[in-house]
JSON list of C-alpha atoms in Angstrom, two decimals:
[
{"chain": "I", "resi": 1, "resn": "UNK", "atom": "CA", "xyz": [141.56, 138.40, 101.63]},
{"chain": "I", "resi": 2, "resn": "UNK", "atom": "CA", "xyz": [144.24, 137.14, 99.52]},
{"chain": "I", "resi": 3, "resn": "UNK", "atom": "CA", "xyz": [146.92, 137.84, 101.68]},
{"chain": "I", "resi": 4, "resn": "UNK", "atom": "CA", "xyz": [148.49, 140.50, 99.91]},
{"chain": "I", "resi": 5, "resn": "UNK", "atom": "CA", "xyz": [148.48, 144.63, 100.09]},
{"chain": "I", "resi": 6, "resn": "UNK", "atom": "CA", "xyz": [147.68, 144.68, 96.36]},
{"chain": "I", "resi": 7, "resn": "UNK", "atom": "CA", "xyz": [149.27, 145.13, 93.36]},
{"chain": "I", "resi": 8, "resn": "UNK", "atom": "CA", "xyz": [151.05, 148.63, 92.27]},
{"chain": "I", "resi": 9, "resn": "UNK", "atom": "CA", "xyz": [151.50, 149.36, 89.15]},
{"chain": "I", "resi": 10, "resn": "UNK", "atom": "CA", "xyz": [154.91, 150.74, 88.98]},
{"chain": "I", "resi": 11, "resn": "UNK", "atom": "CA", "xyz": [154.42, 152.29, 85.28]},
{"chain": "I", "resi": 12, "resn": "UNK", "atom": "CA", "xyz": [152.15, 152.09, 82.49]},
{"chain": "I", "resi": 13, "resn": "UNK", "atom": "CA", "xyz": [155.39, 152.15, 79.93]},
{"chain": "I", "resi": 14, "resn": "UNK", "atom": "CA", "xyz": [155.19, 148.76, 78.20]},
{"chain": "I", "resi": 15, "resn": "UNK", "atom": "CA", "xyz": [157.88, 146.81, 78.87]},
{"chain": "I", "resi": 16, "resn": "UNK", "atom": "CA", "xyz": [160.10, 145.23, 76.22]},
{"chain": "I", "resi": 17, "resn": "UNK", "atom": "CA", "xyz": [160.74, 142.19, 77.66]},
{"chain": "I", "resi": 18, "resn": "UNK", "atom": "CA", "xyz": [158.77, 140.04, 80.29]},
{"chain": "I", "resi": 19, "resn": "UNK", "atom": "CA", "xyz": [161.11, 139.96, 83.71]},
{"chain": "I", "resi": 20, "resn": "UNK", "atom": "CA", "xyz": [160.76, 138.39, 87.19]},
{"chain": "I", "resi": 21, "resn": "UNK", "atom": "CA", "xyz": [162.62, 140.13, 89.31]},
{"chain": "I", "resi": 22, "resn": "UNK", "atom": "CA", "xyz": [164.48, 138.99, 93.04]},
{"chain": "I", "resi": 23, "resn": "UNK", "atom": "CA", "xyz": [162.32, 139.93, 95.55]},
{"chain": "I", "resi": 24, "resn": "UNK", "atom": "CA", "xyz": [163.44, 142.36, 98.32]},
{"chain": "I", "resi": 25, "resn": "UNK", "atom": "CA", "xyz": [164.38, 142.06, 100.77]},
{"chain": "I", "resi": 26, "resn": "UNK", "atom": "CA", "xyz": [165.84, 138.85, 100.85]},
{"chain": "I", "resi": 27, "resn": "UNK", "atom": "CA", "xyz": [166.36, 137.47, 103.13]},
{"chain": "I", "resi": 28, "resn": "UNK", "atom": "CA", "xyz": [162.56, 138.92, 104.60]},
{"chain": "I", "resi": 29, "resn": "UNK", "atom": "CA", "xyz": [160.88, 138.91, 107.72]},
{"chain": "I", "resi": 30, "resn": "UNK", "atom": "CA", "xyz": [158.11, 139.51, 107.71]},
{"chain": "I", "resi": 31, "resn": "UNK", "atom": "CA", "xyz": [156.91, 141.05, 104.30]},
{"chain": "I", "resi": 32, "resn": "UNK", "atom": "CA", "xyz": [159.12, 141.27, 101.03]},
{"chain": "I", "resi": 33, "resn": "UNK", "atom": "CA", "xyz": [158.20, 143.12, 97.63]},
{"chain": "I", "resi": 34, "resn": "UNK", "atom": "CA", "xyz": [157.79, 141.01, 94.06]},
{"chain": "I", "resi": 35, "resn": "UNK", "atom": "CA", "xyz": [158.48, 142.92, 90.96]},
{"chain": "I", "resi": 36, "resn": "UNK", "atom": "CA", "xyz": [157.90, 141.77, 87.54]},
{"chain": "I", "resi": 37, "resn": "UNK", "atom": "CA", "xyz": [157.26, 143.26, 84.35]},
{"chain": "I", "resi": 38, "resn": "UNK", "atom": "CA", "xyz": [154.51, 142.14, 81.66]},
{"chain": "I", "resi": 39, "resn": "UNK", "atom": "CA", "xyz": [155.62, 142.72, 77.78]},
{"chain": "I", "resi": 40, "resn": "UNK", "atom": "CA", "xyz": [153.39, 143.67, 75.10]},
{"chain": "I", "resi": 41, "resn": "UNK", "atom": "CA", "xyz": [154.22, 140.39, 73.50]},
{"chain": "I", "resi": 42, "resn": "UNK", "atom": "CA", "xyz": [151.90, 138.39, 75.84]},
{"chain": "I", "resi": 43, "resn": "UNK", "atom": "CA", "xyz": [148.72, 140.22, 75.25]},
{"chain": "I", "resi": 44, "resn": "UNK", "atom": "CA", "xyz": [146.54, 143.03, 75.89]},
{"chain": "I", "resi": 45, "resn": "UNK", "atom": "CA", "xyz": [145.01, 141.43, 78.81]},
{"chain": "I", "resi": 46, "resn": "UNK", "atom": "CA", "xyz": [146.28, 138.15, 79.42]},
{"chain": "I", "resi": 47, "resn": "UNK", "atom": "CA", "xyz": [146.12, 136.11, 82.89]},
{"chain": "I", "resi": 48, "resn": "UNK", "atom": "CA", "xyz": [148.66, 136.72, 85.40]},
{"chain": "I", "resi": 49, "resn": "UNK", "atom": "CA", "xyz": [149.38, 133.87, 88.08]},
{"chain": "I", "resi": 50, "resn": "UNK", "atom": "CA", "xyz": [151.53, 134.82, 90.86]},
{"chain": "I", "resi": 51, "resn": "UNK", "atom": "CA", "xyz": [151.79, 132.03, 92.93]},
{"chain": "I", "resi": 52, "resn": "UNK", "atom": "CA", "xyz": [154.30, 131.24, 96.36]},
{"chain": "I", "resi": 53, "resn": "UNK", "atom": "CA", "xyz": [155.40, 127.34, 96.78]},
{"chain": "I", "resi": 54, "resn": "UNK", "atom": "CA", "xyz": [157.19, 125.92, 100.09]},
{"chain": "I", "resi": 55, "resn": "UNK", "atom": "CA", "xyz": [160.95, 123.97, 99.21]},
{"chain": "I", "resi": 56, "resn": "UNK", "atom": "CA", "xyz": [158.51, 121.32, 98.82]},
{"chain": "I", "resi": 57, "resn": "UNK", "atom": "CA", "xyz": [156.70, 122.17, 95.61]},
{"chain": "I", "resi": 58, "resn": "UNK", "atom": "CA", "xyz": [153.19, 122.72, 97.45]},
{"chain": "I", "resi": 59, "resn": "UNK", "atom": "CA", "xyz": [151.49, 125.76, 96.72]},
{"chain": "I", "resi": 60, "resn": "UNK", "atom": "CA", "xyz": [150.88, 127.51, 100.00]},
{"chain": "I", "resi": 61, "resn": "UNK", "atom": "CA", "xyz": [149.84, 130.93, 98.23]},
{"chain": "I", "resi": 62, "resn": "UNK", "atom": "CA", "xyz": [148.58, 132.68, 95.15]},
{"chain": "I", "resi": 63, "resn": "UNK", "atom": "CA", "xyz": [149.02, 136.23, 95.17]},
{"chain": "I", "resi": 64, "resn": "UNK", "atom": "CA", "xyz": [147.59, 136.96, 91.94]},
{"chain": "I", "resi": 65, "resn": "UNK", "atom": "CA", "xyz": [145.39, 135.08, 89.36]},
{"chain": "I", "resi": 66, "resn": "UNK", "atom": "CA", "xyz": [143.69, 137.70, 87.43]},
{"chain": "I", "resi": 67, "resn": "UNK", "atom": "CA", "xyz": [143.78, 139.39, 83.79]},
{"chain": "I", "resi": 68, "resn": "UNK", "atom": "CA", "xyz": [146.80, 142.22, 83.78]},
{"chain": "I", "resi": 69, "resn": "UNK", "atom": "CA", "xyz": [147.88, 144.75, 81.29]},
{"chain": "I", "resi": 70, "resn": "UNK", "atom": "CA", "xyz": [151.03, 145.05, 79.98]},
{"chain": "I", "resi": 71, "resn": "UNK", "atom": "CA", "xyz": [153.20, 147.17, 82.45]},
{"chain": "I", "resi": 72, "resn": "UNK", "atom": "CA", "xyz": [155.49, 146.88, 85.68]},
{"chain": "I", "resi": 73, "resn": "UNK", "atom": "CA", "xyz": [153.90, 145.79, 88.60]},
{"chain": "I", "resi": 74, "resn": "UNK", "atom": "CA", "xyz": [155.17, 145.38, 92.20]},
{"chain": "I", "resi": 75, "resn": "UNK", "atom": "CA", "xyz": [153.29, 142.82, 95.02]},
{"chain": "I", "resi": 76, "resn": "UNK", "atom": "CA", "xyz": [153.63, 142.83, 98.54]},
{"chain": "I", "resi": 77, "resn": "UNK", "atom": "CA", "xyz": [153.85, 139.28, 100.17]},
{"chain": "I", "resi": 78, "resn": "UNK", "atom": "CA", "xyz": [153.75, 138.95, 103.63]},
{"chain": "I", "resi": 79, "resn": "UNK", "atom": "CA", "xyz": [155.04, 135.19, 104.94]},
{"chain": "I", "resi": 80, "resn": "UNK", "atom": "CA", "xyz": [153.96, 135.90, 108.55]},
{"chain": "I", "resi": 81, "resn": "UNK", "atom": "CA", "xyz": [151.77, 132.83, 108.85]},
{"chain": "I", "resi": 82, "resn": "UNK", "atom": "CA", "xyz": [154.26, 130.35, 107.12]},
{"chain": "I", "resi": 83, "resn": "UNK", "atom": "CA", "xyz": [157.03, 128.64, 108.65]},
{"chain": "I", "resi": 84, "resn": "UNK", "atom": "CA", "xyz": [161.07, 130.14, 107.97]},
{"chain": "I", "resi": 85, "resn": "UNK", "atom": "CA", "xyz": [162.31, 128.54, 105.50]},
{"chain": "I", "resi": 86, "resn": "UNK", "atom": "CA", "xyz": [162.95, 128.48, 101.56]},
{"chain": "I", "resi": 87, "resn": "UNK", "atom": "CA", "xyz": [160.15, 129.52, 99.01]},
{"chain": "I", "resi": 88, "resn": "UNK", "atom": "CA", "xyz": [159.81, 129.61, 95.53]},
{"chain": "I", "resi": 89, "resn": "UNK", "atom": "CA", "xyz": [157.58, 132.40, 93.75]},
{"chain": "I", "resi": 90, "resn": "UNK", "atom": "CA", "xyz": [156.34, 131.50, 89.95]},
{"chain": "I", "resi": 91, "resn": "UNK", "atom": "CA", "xyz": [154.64, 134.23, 87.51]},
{"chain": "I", "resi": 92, "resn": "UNK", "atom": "CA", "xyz": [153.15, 132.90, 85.05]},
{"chain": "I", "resi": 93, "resn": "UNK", "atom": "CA", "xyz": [151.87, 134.75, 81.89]},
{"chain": "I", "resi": 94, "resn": "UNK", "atom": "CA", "xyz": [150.33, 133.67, 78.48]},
{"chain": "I", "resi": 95, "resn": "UNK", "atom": "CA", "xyz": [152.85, 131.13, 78.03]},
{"chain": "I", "resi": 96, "resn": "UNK", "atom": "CA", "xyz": [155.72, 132.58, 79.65]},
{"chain": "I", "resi": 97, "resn": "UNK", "atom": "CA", "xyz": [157.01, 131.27, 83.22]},
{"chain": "I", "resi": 98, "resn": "UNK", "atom": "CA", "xyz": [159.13, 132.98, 85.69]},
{"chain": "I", "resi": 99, "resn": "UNK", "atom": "CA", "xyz": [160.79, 131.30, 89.00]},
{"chain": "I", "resi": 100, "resn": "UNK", "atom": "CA", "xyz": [162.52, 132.93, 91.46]},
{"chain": "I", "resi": 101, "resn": "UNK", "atom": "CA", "xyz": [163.61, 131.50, 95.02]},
{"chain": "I", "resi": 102, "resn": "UNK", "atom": "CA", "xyz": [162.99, 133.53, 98.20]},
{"chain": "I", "resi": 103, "resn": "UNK", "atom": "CA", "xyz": [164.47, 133.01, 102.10]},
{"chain": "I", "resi": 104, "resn": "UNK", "atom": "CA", "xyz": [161.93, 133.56, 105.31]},
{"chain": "I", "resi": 105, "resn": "UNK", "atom": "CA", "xyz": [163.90, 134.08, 108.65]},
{"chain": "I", "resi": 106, "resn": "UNK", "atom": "CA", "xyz": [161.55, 134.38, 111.57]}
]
């Protein structure tokens, strides 16, 4: 298992722009939701990396590494196993790179 509930694909409307959005809820305990939209501009089916970091810099999960189409997607990550604390989530997509920062309180 990769750790995650799956993706949803929250419409099939391409977006205009490529977005990362704030997770929420944020503060989470113990599962938050990841939005982000893919734009036509990267590609039909380009790869999508998803990936969490600790404060650190250390990877300590990818959610999603896989070919997407353009659309709005929505990921569930659940931080149960990892310690509270500050996280950073990265999408990356052709060449186009997202950060956001995210707050686990046990």
């Amino acid at each position: 298992s990769r750790g995650t509930s799956g993706i949803n694909i929250l419409s099939t409307e391409v977006p205009l722009t490529f977005s990362l959005y704030q997770n929420y809820p944020n503060p989470f305990n113990p599962s938050t939701k990841i939005k982000f939209d893919i734009a036509s501009s990267v590609g039909q089916t380009s790869n999508v990396k998803l990936t969490i970091y600790n404060a650190l810099g250390k990877e300590v999960q990818s959610l999603i590494n896989d070919k997407l189409s353009p659309g709005s997607y929505e990921v569930e990550f659940n931080g149960s196993n990892l310690p509270s604390g500050i996280f950073f989530y990265k999408l990356e997509a052709g060449d186009l790179t997202g950060v956001k920062r995210m707050i686990f309180l046990k």
